[in-house]
CSV table of C-alpha atoms and ligand atoms in Angstrom, one decimal:
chain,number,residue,atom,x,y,z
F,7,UNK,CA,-40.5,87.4,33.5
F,8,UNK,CA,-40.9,87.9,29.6
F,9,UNK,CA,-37.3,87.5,27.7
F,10,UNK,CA,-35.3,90.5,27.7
F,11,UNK,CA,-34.8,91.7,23.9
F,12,UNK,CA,-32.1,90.4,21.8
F,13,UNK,CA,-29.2,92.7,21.1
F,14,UNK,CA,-26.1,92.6,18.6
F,15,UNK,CA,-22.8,90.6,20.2
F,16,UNK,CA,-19.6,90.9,18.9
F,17,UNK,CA,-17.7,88.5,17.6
F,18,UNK,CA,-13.5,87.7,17.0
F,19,UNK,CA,-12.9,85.5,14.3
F,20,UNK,CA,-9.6,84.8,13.3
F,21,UNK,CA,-7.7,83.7,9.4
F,22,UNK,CA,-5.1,81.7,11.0
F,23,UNK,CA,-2.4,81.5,8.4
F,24,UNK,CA,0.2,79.0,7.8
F,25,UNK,CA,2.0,79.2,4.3
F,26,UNK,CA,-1.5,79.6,1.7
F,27,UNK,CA,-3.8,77.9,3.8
F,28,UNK,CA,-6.3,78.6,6.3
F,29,UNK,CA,-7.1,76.9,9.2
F,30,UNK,CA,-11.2,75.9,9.1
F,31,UNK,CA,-13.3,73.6,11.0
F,32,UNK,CA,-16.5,72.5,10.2
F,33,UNK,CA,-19.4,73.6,13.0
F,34,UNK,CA,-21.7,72.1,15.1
F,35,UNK,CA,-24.6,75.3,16.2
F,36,UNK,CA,-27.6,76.4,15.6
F,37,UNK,CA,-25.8,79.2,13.5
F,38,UNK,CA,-24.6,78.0,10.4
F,39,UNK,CA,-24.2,73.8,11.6
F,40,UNK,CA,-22.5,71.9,9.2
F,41,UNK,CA,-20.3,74.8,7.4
F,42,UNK,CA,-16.7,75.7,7.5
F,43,UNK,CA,-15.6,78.1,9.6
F,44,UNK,CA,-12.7,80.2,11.0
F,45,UNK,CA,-11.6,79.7,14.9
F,46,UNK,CA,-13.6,82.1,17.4
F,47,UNK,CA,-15.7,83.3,19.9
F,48,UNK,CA,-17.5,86.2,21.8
F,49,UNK,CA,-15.7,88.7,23.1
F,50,UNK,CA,-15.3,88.9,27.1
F,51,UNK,CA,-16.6,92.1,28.7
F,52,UNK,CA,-13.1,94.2,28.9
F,53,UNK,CA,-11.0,92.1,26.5
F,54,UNK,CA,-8.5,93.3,23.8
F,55,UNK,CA,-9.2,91.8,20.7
F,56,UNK,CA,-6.1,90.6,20.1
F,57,UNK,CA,-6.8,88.7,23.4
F,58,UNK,CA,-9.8,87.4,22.6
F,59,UNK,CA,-8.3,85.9,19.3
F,60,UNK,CA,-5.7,84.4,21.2
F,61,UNK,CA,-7.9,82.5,23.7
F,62,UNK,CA,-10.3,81.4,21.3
F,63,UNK,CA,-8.4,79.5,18.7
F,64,UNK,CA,-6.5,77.9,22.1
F,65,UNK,CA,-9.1,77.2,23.9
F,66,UNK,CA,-11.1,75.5,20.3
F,67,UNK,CA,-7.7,74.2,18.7
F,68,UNK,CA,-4.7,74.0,21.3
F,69,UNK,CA,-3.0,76.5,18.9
F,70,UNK,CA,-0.5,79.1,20.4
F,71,UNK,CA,-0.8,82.5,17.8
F,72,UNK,CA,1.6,85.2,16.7
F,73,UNK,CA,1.6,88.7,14.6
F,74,UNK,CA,-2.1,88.5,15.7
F,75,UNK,CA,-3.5,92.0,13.3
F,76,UNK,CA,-6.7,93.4,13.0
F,77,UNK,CA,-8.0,92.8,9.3
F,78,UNK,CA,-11.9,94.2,8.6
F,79,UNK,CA,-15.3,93.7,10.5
F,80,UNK,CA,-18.4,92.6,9.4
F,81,UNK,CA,-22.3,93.1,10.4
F,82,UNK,CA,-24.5,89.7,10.1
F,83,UNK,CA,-27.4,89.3,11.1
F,84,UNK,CA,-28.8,85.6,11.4
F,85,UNK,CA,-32.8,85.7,11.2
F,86,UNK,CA,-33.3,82.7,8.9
F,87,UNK,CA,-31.6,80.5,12.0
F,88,UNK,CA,-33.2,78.2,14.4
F,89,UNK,CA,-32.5,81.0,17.2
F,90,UNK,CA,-32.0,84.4,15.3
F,91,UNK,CA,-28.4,86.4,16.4
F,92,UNK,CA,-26.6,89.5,15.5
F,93,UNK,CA,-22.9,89.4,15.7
F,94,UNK,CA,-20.5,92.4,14.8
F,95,UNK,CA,-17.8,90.1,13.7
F,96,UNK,CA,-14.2,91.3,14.1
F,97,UNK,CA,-11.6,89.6,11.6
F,98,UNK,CA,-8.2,89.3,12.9
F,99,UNK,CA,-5.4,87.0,11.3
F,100,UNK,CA,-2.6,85.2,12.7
F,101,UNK,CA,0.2,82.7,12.5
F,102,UNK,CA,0.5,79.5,14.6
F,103,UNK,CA,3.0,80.0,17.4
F,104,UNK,CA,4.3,76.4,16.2
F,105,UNK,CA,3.5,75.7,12.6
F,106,UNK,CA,4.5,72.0,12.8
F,107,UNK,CA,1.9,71.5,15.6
F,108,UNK,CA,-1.4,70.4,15.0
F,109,UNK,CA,-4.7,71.4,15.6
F,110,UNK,CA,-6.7,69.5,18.3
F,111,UNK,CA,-10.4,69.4,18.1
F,112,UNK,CA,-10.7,70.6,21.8
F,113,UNK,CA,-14.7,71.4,21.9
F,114,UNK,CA,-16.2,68.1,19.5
F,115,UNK,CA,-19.6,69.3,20.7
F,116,UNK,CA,-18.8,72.4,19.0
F,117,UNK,CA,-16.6,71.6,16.1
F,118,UNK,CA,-16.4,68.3,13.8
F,119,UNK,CA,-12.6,68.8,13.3
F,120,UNK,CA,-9.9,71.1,12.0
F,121,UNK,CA,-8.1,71.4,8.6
F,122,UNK,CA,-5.8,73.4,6.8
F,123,UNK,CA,-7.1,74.6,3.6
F,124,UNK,CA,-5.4,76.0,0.8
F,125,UNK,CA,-6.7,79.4,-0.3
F,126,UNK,CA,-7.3,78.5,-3.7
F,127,UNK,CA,-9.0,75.2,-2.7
F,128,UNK,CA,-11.9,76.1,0.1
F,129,UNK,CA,-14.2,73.1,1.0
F,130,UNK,CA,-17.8,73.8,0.4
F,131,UNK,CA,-20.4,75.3,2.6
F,132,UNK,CA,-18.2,77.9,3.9
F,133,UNK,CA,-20.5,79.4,7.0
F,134,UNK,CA,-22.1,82.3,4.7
F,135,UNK,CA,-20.1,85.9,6.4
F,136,UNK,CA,-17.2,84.1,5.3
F,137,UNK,CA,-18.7,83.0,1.6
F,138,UNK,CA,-19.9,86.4,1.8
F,139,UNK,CA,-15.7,87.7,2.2
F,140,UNK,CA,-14.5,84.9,-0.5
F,141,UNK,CA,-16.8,85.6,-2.9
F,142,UNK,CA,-16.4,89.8,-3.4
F,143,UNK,CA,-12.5,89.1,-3.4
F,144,UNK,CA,-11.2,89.2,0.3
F,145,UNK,CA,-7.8,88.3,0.3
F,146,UNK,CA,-6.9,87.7,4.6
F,147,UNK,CA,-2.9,86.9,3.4
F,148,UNK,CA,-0.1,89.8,3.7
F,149,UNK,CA,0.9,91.4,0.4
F,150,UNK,CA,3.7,89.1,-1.1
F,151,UNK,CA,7.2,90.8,-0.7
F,152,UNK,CA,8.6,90.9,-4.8
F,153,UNK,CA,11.2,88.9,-5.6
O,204,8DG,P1,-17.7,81.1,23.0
O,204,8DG,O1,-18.8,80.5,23.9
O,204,8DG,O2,-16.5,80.3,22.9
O,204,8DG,O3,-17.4,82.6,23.3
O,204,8DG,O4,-18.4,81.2,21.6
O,204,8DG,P2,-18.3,80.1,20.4
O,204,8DG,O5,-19.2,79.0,20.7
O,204,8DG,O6,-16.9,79.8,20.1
O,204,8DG,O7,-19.0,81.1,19.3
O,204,8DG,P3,-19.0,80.9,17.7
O,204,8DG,O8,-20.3,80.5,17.3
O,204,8DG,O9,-17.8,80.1,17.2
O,204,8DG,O10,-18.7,82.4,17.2
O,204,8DG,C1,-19.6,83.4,17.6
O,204,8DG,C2,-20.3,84.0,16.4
O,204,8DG,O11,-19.4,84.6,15.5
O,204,8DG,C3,-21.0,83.0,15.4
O,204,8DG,O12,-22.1,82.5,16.0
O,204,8DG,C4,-21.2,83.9,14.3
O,204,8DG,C5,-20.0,84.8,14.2
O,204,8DG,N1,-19.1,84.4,13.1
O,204,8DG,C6,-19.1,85.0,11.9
O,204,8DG,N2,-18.2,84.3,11.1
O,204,8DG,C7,-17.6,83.3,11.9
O,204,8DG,C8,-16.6,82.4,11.6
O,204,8DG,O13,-16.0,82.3,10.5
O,204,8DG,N3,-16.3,81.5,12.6
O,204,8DG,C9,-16.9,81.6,13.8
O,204,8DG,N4,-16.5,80.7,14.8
O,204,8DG,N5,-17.8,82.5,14.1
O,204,8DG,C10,-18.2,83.4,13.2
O,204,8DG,O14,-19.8,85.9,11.6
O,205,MG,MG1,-15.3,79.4,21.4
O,206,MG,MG1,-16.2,79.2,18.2
């Protein structure tokens, strides 16, 4: 039977915060291979997205998350790729459940290894929706209580 048509997925990535740095890891896909990434997945049919976020970054990092909070969404569509994809991606951020724990690289087929990387000091290719967010000024940490 000829291939059904493609359709947009969603997406729930997640800025997983611990002091200024984000948690990244550098991909293995077809979409965007070899560039830094947040944690995340597809969203399972009848899952929160606060759910979602949660099993992801366990089931890629071993990571337990807290104060999980819904920050923006973003539409990108991936022609130029080996296997073309639309993903509605849903931002969340997060803190680690256990900062002094460290991320595991629990899918290596998927993932070349997690890193925490300080905000001002992002390792190069970021995987291009989140270049896109860097580059016109998204800011994923809290607003700084004065002193
Ligand atoms: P799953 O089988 O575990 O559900 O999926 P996955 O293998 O973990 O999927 P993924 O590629 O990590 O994430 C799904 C899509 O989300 C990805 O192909 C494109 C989109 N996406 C973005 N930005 C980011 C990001 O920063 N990190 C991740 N992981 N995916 C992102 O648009
Ligand atoms: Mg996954
Ligand atoms: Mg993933």
């Amino acid at each position: 039977s000829p291939l059904p048509p493609p359709v947009p997925r969603v997406a729930v990535v997640v800025f997983l915060l611990k002091g200024r740095a984000v948690l990244l890891g550098r991909r293995r896909s077809t979409v965007g291979d070899s560039t830094f990434a947040l944690p995340g997945g597809h969203l399972e049919f009848g899952e929160s997205f606060e759910d979602c976020a949660a099993r992801e970054v366990e089931e890629e990092t071993g990571l337990k998350i807290d104060g999980t909070e819904l920050l923006t969404v973003t539409n990108n569509v991936f022609l130029e790729e080996p296997k073309p994809a639309h993903y509605v991606t849903v931002f969340m951020r997060a803190r680690p459940a256990h900062p002094e724990q460290e991320p595991e690289n629990c899918e290596p087929e998927k993932c070349h290894g997690w890193g925490w990387y300080d905000w001002g000091d992002l390792p190069s290719p970021l995987f291009w929706p989140l270049e896109r967010m860097v580059r016109g000024g998204f800011d994923p940490f809290p607003p700084q209580a004065s002193r």
